[in-house]
mmCIF file of C-alpha atoms in Angstrom:
data_model
loop_
_atom_site.group_PDB
_atom_site.id
_atom_site.type_symbol
_atom_site.label_atom_id
_atom_site.label_comp_id
_atom_site.label_asym_id
_atom_site.label_seq_id
_atom_site.Cartn_x
_atom_site.Cartn_y
_atom_site.Cartn_z
ATOM 1 C CA MET A 5 -68.502 -124.319 145.815
ATOM 2 C CA SER A 6 -64.917 -124.100 144.581
ATOM 3 C CA ALA A 7 -61.461 -123.794 146.088
ATOM 4 C CA SER A 8 -61.581 -120.049 145.406
ATOM 5 C CA ASP A 9 -64.618 -119.741 147.709
ATOM 6 C CA ILE A 10 -62.722 -121.511 150.488
ATOM 7 C CA ARG A 11 -59.766 -119.178 149.943
ATOM 8 C CA VAL A 12 -62.023 -116.093 150.150
ATOM 9 C CA TYR A 13 -63.551 -117.244 153.449
ATOM 10 C CA ARG A 14 -60.115 -118.019 154.866
ATOM 11 C CA GLN A 15 -58.940 -114.506 153.951
ATOM 12 C CA LYS A 16 -62.002 -112.993 155.597
ATOM 13 C CA ILE A 17 -61.363 -114.994 158.761
ATOM 14 C CA ASP A 18 -57.730 -113.833 158.872
ATOM 15 C CA SER A 19 -58.613 -110.158 158.302
ATOM 16 C CA THR A 20 -61.417 -110.247 160.892
ATOM 17 C CA SER A 21 -59.060 -111.882 163.396
ATOM 18 C CA SER A 22 -56.533 -109.087 162.831
ATOM 19 C CA LEU A 23 -59.250 -106.470 163.371
ATOM 20 C CA LYS A 24 -60.332 -108.220 166.554
ATOM 21 C CA LYS A 25 -56.808 -107.874 167.950
ATOM 22 C CA ILE A 26 -56.895 -104.143 167.204
ATOM 23 C CA PHE A 27 -60.317 -103.790 168.861
ATOM 24 C CA ASN A 28 -59.120 -105.633 171.957
ATOM 25 C CA ALA A 29 -56.004 -103.458 172.178
ATOM 26 C CA MET A 30 -58.025 -100.244 171.866
ATOM 27 C CA GLU A 31 -60.490 -101.471 174.493
ATOM 28 C CA LEU A 32 -57.633 -102.142 176.921
ATOM 29 C CA ILE A 33 -56.078 -98.723 176.244
ATOM 30 C CA ALA A 34 -59.385 -96.947 176.860
ATOM 31 C CA ALA A 35 -59.986 -98.994 180.016
ATOM 32 C CA SER A 36 -56.527 -98.120 181.355
ATOM 33 C CA ARG A 37 -57.065 -94.389 180.758
ATOM 34 C CA ILE A 38 -60.648 -94.024 181.940
ATOM 35 C CA GLY A 39 -59.603 -94.286 185.591
ATOM 36 C CA LYS A 40 -57.237 -91.330 185.356
ATOM 37 C CA ALA A 41 -59.834 -89.334 183.399
ATOM 38 C CA ARG A 42 -62.391 -89.894 186.168
ATOM 39 C CA GLN A 43 -59.840 -88.835 188.778
ATOM 40 C CA ARG A 44 -59.224 -85.594 186.881
ATOM 41 C CA VAL A 45 -62.973 -84.910 186.776
ATOM 42 C CA ALA A 46 -63.254 -85.470 190.531
ATOM 43 C CA ALA A 47 -60.151 -83.365 191.252
ATOM 44 C CA SER A 48 -61.479 -80.407 189.266
ATOM 45 C CA MET A 49 -64.811 -80.215 191.076
ATOM 46 C CA PRO A 50 -63.735 -78.632 194.428
ATOM 47 C CA TYR A 51 -62.082 -75.668 192.700
ATOM 48 C CA ALA A 52 -64.964 -75.212 190.251
ATOM 49 C CA ASN A 53 -67.547 -75.419 193.057
ATOM 50 C CA ALA A 54 -65.646 -72.980 195.278
ATOM 51 C CA LEU A 55 -65.320 -70.528 192.412
ATOM 52 C CA THR A 56 -69.017 -70.952 191.616
ATOM 53 C CA ARG A 57 -69.949 -70.141 195.206
ATOM 54 C CA ALA A 58 -67.727 -67.087 195.264
ATOM 55 C CA VAL A 59 -69.225 -65.709 192.041
ATOM 56 C CA SER A 60 -72.726 -66.584 193.274
ATOM 57 C CA ALA A 61 -72.125 -64.716 196.511
ATOM 58 C CA VAL A 62 -70.905 -61.584 194.730
ATOM 59 C CA SER A 63 -73.808 -61.664 192.280
ATOM 60 C CA SER A 64 -76.559 -62.395 194.830
ATOM 61 C CA GLN A 65 -75.469 -60.248 197.780
ATOM 62 C CA GLN A 66 -74.700 -57.091 195.864
ATOM 63 C CA ASP A 67 -77.177 -55.065 193.840
ATOM 64 C CA ILE A 68 -74.831 -54.424 190.940
ATOM 65 C CA GLU A 69 -75.087 -54.296 187.185
ATOM 66 C CA HIS A 70 -72.317 -56.179 185.427
ATOM 67 C CA VAL A 71 -72.010 -57.010 181.739
ATOM 68 C CA LEU A 72 -71.338 -60.675 182.425
ATOM 69 C CA THR A 73 -74.369 -61.169 184.699
ATOM 70 C CA SER A 74 -76.954 -58.853 183.087
ATOM 71 C CA GLU A 75 -79.449 -60.177 180.562
ATOM 72 C CA PRO A 76 -79.294 -58.210 177.292
ATOM 73 C CA GLU A 77 -82.561 -56.615 176.256
ATOM 74 C CA ASN A 78 -82.426 -57.859 172.673
ATOM 75 C CA PRO A 79 -79.925 -60.709 172.191
ATOM 76 C CA ARG A 80 -79.087 -61.034 168.501
ATOM 77 C CA ARG A 81 -76.091 -63.371 168.253
ATOM 78 C CA ALA A 82 -75.010 -66.410 170.282
ATOM 79 C CA ALA A 83 -71.715 -68.279 170.398
ATOM 80 C CA VAL A 84 -71.905 -72.082 170.584
ATOM 81 C CA LEU A 85 -68.898 -74.120 171.768
ATOM 82 C CA ILE A 86 -69.143 -77.739 170.566
ATOM 83 C CA MET A 87 -67.044 -80.488 172.193
ATOM 84 C CA SER A 88 -66.575 -83.557 169.983
ATOM 85 C CA SER A 89 -63.678 -86.032 169.644
ATOM 86 C CA ASP A 90 -60.515 -86.000 167.565
ATOM 87 C CA ARG A 91 -60.773 -89.695 166.703
ATOM 88 C CA GLY A 92 -63.571 -92.071 165.837
ATOM 89 C CA GLN A 93 -64.234 -95.600 167.066
ATOM 90 C CA ALA A 94 -66.176 -94.225 170.041
ATOM 91 C CA GLY A 95 -69.641 -95.323 169.048
ATOM 92 C CA ALA A 96 -72.218 -92.547 168.738
ATOM 93 C CA TYR A 97 -70.307 -90.162 171.042
ATOM 94 C CA SER A 98 -69.657 -87.369 168.529
ATOM 95 C CA ALA A 99 -72.876 -88.027 166.594
ATOM 96 C CA ASN A 100 -74.949 -87.445 169.744
ATOM 97 C CA VAL A 101 -73.142 -84.176 170.483
ATOM 98 C CA LEU A 102 -73.693 -82.958 166.930
ATOM 99 C CA ARG A 103 -77.373 -83.930 167.038
ATOM 100 C CA TRP A 104 -77.856 -81.885 170.208
ATOM 101 C CA THR A 105 -75.931 -79.056 168.577
ATOM 102 C CA GLU A 106 -78.306 -79.009 165.622
ATOM 103 C CA SER A 107 -81.286 -78.893 167.995
ATOM 104 C CA LEU A 108 -79.742 -75.957 169.865
ATOM 105 C CA LEU A 109 -78.931 -74.090 166.647
ATOM 106 C CA GLU A 110 -82.482 -74.602 165.394
ATOM 107 C CA LEU A 111 -83.849 -73.236 168.690
ATOM 108 C CA LEU A 112 -81.578 -70.185 168.583
ATOM 109 C CA HIS A 113 -82.496 -69.472 164.972
ATOM 110 C CA THR A 114 -86.194 -69.798 165.880
ATOM 111 C CA GLU A 115 -85.598 -67.114 168.510
ATOM 112 C CA GLY A 116 -84.155 -64.873 165.807
ATOM 113 C CA LYS A 117 -80.517 -65.182 166.905
ATOM 114 C CA GLU A 118 -77.481 -65.574 164.687
ATOM 115 C CA THR A 119 -74.909 -68.171 165.746
ATOM 116 C CA ASP A 120 -71.117 -68.259 165.785
ATOM 117 C CA LEU A 121 -69.625 -71.749 166.070
ATOM 118 C CA TYR A 122 -66.489 -72.703 168.021
ATOM 119 C CA LEU A 123 -65.372 -76.309 167.621
ATOM 120 C CA ILE A 124 -63.333 -78.719 169.713
ATOM 121 C CA GLY A 125 -62.360 -81.974 167.999
ATOM 122 C CA ARG A 126 -61.796 -83.016 164.392
ATOM 123 C CA LYS A 127 -65.136 -84.822 164.189
ATOM 124 C CA ALA A 128 -67.021 -81.552 164.583
ATOM 125 C CA GLN A 129 -64.679 -79.875 162.100
ATOM 126 C CA ALA A 130 -65.267 -82.617 159.512
ATOM 127 C CA TYR A 131 -69.032 -82.405 160.074
ATOM 128 C CA PHE A 132 -69.244 -78.672 159.399
ATOM 129 C CA ASP A 133 -66.614 -78.694 156.642
ATOM 130 C CA PHE A 134 -68.571 -81.347 154.766
ATOM 131 C CA ARG A 135 -71.661 -79.125 154.908
ATOM 132 C CA ASN A 136 -69.717 -75.954 153.993
ATOM 133 C CA ARG A 137 -70.766 -74.259 157.226
ATOM 134 C CA LYS A 138 -68.427 -71.653 158.676
ATOM 135 C CA TYR A 139 -67.031 -71.629 162.210
ATOM 136 C CA ASN A 140 -65.123 -68.957 164.101
ATOM 137 C CA GLY A 141 -62.664 -71.084 166.066
ATOM 138 C CA PHE A 142 -61.264 -74.614 166.154
ATOM 139 C CA TRP A 143 -59.120 -76.545 168.664
ATOM 140 C CA SER A 144 -57.945 -80.157 168.411
ATOM 141 C CA GLY A 145 -55.264 -82.566 169.522
ATOM 142 C CA SER A 146 -56.246 -83.315 173.118
ATOM 143 C CA THR A 147 -59.942 -84.153 173.342
ATOM 144 C CA ASP A 148 -59.238 -87.298 175.380
ATOM 145 C CA ARG A 149 -56.515 -85.550 177.428
ATOM 146 C CA PRO A 150 -57.610 -81.924 177.936
ATOM 147 C CA GLU A 151 -55.101 -79.299 178.997
ATOM 148 C CA PHE A 152 -55.958 -76.247 181.057
ATOM 149 C CA GLU A 153 -54.029 -73.956 178.716
ATOM 150 C CA THR A 154 -56.437 -74.911 175.933
ATOM 151 C CA ALA A 155 -59.429 -74.181 178.169
ATOM 152 C CA LYS A 156 -57.878 -70.829 179.111
ATOM 153 C CA GLU A 157 -57.384 -69.906 175.454
ATOM 154 C CA ILE A 158 -60.965 -70.892 174.615
ATOM 155 C CA GLY A 159 -62.298 -68.954 177.605
ATOM 156 C CA GLU A 160 -60.409 -65.813 176.633
ATOM 157 C CA THR A 161 -61.668 -66.095 173.053
ATOM 158 C CA LEU A 162 -65.293 -66.449 174.123
ATOM 159 C CA VAL A 163 -65.177 -63.736 176.784
ATOM 160 C CA ASN A 164 -63.586 -61.318 174.309
ATOM 161 C CA ALA A 165 -66.352 -62.107 171.809
ATOM 162 C CA PHE A 166 -68.933 -61.526 174.548
ATOM 163 C CA LEU A 167 -67.423 -58.143 175.489
ATOM 164 C CA THR A 168 -67.333 -57.009 171.843
ATOM 165 C CA ASP A 169 -70.239 -55.002 170.430
ATOM 166 C CA TYR A 170 -72.674 -56.775 168.130
ATOM 167 C CA GLU A 171 -71.839 -54.407 165.270
ATOM 168 C CA ASP A 172 -68.180 -55.443 165.560
ATOM 169 C CA GLY A 173 -68.949 -59.174 165.491
ATOM 170 C CA GLY A 174 -69.573 -59.711 169.192
ATOM 171 C CA VAL A 175 -72.064 -62.106 170.776
ATOM 172 C CA ASP A 176 -74.772 -61.683 173.423
ATOM 173 C CA GLU A 177 -74.819 -65.280 174.704
ATOM 174 C CA ILE A 178 -72.401 -68.199 175.048
ATOM 175 C CA HIS A 179 -73.568 -71.838 175.057
ATOM 176 C CA ILE A 180 -71.540 -75.045 175.283
ATOM 177 C CA VAL A 181 -72.551 -78.520 174.087
ATOM 178 C CA PHE A 182 -70.665 -81.389 175.718
ATOM 179 C CA THR A 183 -71.192 -84.883 177.094
ATOM 180 C CA GLN A 184 -71.664 -85.024 180.842
ATOM 181 C CA PHE A 185 -70.019 -88.016 182.536
ATOM 182 C CA LYS A 186 -72.323 -89.545 185.137
ATOM 183 C CA SER A 187 -71.047 -93.122 185.315
ATOM 184 C CA MET A 188 -69.302 -95.733 183.205
ATOM 185 C CA LEU A 189 -72.682 -96.670 181.728
ATOM 186 C CA VAL A 190 -74.339 -93.245 181.530
ATOM 187 C CA GLN A 191 -72.965 -90.251 179.607
ATOM 188 C CA GLU A 192 -75.487 -87.612 178.565
ATOM 189 C CA PRO A 193 -75.111 -84.859 175.949
ATOM 190 C CA THR A 194 -75.762 -81.561 177.707
ATOM 191 C CA VAL A 195 -76.324 -77.921 176.738
ATOM 192 C CA VAL A 196 -75.249 -75.217 179.208
ATOM 193 C CA ARG A 197 -75.492 -71.459 178.834
ATOM 194 C CA LEU A 198 -72.306 -69.909 180.199
ATOM 195 C CA LEU A 199 -73.041 -66.240 179.626
ATOM 196 C CA PRO A 200 -74.964 -64.248 180.682
ATOM 197 C CA LEU A 201 -74.122 -66.012 183.898
ATOM 198 C CA GLU A 202 -76.457 -68.726 185.143
ATOM 199 C CA ILE A 203 -75.458 -69.912 188.580
ATOM 200 C CA VAL A 204 -75.921 -73.671 188.921
ATOM 201 C CA GLU A 205 -74.624 -75.460 192.001
ATOM 202 C CA GLU A 206 -75.127 -79.135 191.345
ATOM 203 C CA GLU A 207 -72.781 -80.313 194.090
ATOM 204 C CA VAL A 208 -74.479 -78.516 197.017
ATOM 205 C CA SER A 209 -76.454 -81.095 198.991
ATOM 206 C CA ASP A 210 -78.055 -78.692 201.491
ATOM 207 C CA VAL A 211 -80.165 -76.265 199.473
ATOM 208 C CA SER A 212 -80.767 -74.176 202.607
ATOM 209 C CA GLU A 213 -77.063 -73.491 203.027
ATOM 210 C CA LEU A 214 -76.376 -69.770 202.841
ATOM 211 C CA PHE A 215 -73.629 -68.154 200.832
ATOM 212 C CA PRO A 216 -70.742 -66.899 202.965
ATOM 213 C CA LEU A 217 -70.577 -63.179 203.613
ATOM 214 C CA TYR A 218 -67.645 -61.463 201.926
ATOM 215 C CA GLU A 219 -66.137 -58.041 202.290
ATOM 216 C CA TYR A 220 -65.068 -56.670 198.920
ATOM 217 C CA GLU A 221 -62.036 -54.576 198.259
ATOM 218 C CA PRO A 222 -61.882 -52.456 196.229
ATOM 219 C CA THR A 223 -65.445 -52.956 194.795
ATOM 220 C CA PRO A 224 -67.780 -55.866 193.926
ATOM 221 C CA GLU A 225 -67.632 -54.868 190.250
ATOM 222 C CA GLU A 226 -63.866 -55.222 190.163
ATOM 223 C CA VAL A 227 -64.113 -58.518 192.037
ATOM 224 C CA LEU A 228 -66.473 -59.787 189.332
ATOM 225 C CA ASP A 229 -64.095 -58.534 186.645
ATOM 226 C CA ALA A 230 -61.381 -60.719 188.192
ATOM 227 C CA LEU A 231 -63.507 -63.760 189.099
ATOM 228 C CA LEU A 232 -65.716 -64.257 186.080
ATOM 229 C CA PRO A 233 -63.008 -64.987 183.468
ATOM 230 C CA LYS A 234 -61.566 -67.598 185.845
ATOM 231 C CA TYR A 235 -65.076 -68.928 186.403
ATOM 232 C CA ILE A 236 -65.613 -69.326 182.663
ATOM 233 C CA GLU A 237 -62.237 -71.044 182.246
ATOM 234 C CA SER A 238 -62.997 -73.466 185.077
ATOM 235 C CA ARG A 239 -66.453 -74.287 183.663
ATOM 236 C CA ILE A 240 -65.006 -74.912 180.200
ATOM 237 C CA PHE A 241 -62.166 -77.045 181.581
ATOM 238 C CA SER A 242 -64.591 -79.048 183.737
ATOM 239 C CA ALA A 243 -66.768 -79.676 180.664
ATOM 240 C CA MET A 244 -63.691 -80.740 178.662
ATOM 241 C CA LEU A 245 -62.680 -83.204 181.395
ATOM 242 C CA GLN A 246 -66.173 -84.693 181.520
ATOM 243 C CA ALA A 247 -66.221 -84.922 177.723
ATOM 244 C CA ALA A 248 -62.852 -86.722 177.761
ATOM 245 C CA ALA A 249 -64.045 -89.271 180.326
ATOM 246 C CA SER A 250 -67.242 -89.766 178.304
ATOM 247 C CA GLU A 251 -65.259 -90.255 175.101
ATOM 248 C CA LEU A 252 -63.065 -92.941 176.692
ATOM 249 C CA ALA A 253 -66.069 -94.722 178.214
ATOM 250 C CA ASN A 254 -67.837 -94.736 174.843
ATOM 251 C CA ARG A 255 -64.690 -95.975 173.097
ATOM 252 C CA GLN A 256 -64.257 -98.806 175.583
ATOM 253 C CA ARG A 257 -67.849 -99.956 175.074
ATOM 254 C CA ALA A 258 -67.653 -99.570 171.292
ATOM 255 C CA MET A 259 -64.450 -101.609 171.064
ATOM 256 C CA ALA A 260 -65.872 -104.327 173.322
ATOM 257 C CA ALA A 261 -68.942 -104.550 171.082
ATOM 258 C CA ALA A 262 -66.736 -104.570 167.966
ATOM 259 C CA GLY A 263 -64.723 -107.458 169.415
ATOM 260 C CA GLU A 264 -67.905 -109.438 170.055
ATOM 261 C CA ASN A 265 -69.111 -108.748 166.509
ATOM 262 C CA ALA A 266 -65.738 -109.920 165.172
ATOM 263 C CA ASP A 267 -66.180 -113.204 167.070
ATOM 264 C CA ASP A 268 -69.606 -113.649 165.479
ATOM 265 C CA LEU A 269 -68.219 -112.958 162.000
ATOM 266 C CA ILE A 270 -65.340 -115.390 162.488
ATOM 267 C CA ARG A 271 -67.808 -118.042 163.600
ATOM 268 C CA ASP A 272 -70.059 -117.414 160.585
ATOM 269 C CA TYR A 273 -67.163 -117.377 158.106
ATOM 270 C CA THR A 274 -65.763 -120.585 159.609
ATOM 271 C CA LEU A 275 -69.116 -122.309 159.174
ATOM 272 C CA LEU A 276 -69.409 -121.096 155.579
ATOM 273 C CA MET A 277 -65.831 -122.213 154.832
ATOM 274 C CA ASN A 278 -66.499 -125.675 156.261
ATOM 275 C CA ASN A 279 -69.705 -125.935 154.220
ATOM 276 C CA ALA A 280 -67.788 -124.900 151.092
ATOM 277 C CA ARG A 281 -65.086 -127.478 151.831
ATOM 278 C CA GLN A 282 -67.680 -130.197 152.388
ATOM 279 C CA ALA A 283 -69.462 -129.268 149.157
ATOM 280 C CA SER A 284 -66.152 -129.326 147.273
ATOM 281 C CA ILE A 285 -65.287 -132.786 148.650
ATOM 282 C CA THR A 286 -68.758 -134.093 147.835
ATOM 283 C CA GLN A 287 -68.481 -132.778 144.269
ATOM 284 C CA GLU A 288 -65.062 -134.383 143.782
ATOM 285 C CA LEU A 289 -66.339 -137.745 145.071
ATOM 286 C CA THR A 290 -69.346 -137.541 142.775
ATOM 287 C CA GLU A 291 -67.102 -136.879 139.791
ATOM 288 C CA LEU A 292 -64.796 -139.782 140.717
ATOM 289 C CA ILE A 293 -67.707 -142.194 141.057
ATOM 290 C CA ALA A 294 -69.220 -141.005 137.790
ATOM 291 C CA GLY A 295 -65.846 -141.486 136.050
ATOM 292 C CA ALA A 296 -65.441 -144.968 137.485
ATOM 293 C CA ASP A 297 -68.930 -145.933 136.350
ATOM 294 C CA ALA A 298 -68.167 -144.655 132.854
ATOM 295 C CA LEU A 299 -64.974 -146.707 132.669
ATOM 296 C CA ALA A 300 -66.755 -149.814 133.902
ATOM 297 C CA GLU A 301 -69.349 -149.503 131.157
#
C-alpha cells in the first residue's frame, strides 16, 4: 500500500460523506411534504365519492343508453394514461408503474386493441423516448404536487379522444396506471379502467346502502353529459394525488436506505484506509531496519 492509496480512500470517504448529507436533506424534505400530500388525498375523497354516487345513481336507476356508460361492441383502440415521476431517487416507484404498464399493453394487444399512450412525468417520457415508442400526450412539472387544472386538461383530452370516431383517431376505452397510496409502508401500482364507466365505490362501508332517489331536470342523459366529465376529472385528480403521496413515501424510504448505505461505505473505506496506513508504516519500518542492518555490516 502507498500514500496514493490512502489519498484515494480519503477522497472516497469525503465524497460519500457529502452524498450522505444530500440523502439526509432529501429524506427530510420528503418527510415534511408527505403529511400535506396525505391530507390532500383525504380531502379529495368526499367530493370524489359524492360524485361517484351521483353518477352511479343516474346510471343504475335510469334505463338509458349513453356513450360514456355503454360498452362498445367491438373495441379497437384504448388510451392508457401512465402516471410516473418527474424526478428519480424514489426507489422503484416509476419502474413499478412502467412494469405494470407493459403488462397492460401486452394484455390489450392480445385482445387485438391498438393503444394510444398519454404520459405524466419525465420518467415515463424518457422510458418511451429511449425505445422510440410514440405517445399522444405528455404532462410534467408537478408530479409530486398535482394541480387540478392539469387534471382538468388531461380529462378533457381523454374524453375528447373517447368521443371521437375510431376512423378519426378516437379510442373506445380509457385506462390509467398509477400507484395507489394505502399507507406509509404500502403503495401499490394499480390499473383502473375509466371509460366505459365502471362504478367502483371503495369508500362505502355498508354495501346494502341504497342510492338516493333523484329527480332529473331536464333529462337523465343531459345530467350524465354534465356529470361524467367532472367525474373523470375527479378520478384523474384523485389518482394524481395518490401517486404524489406514493412518490414522496418511496423517496423518503429510498433516501433513508441510501443514507444507511453511505454509512456502511464510509465505515468500509475508513477500515481500508487504516489498513493501508498501517501497511505503509510497517513497510517504512521494515526499510529502516533493513537499512540500519546494512550499515552495521
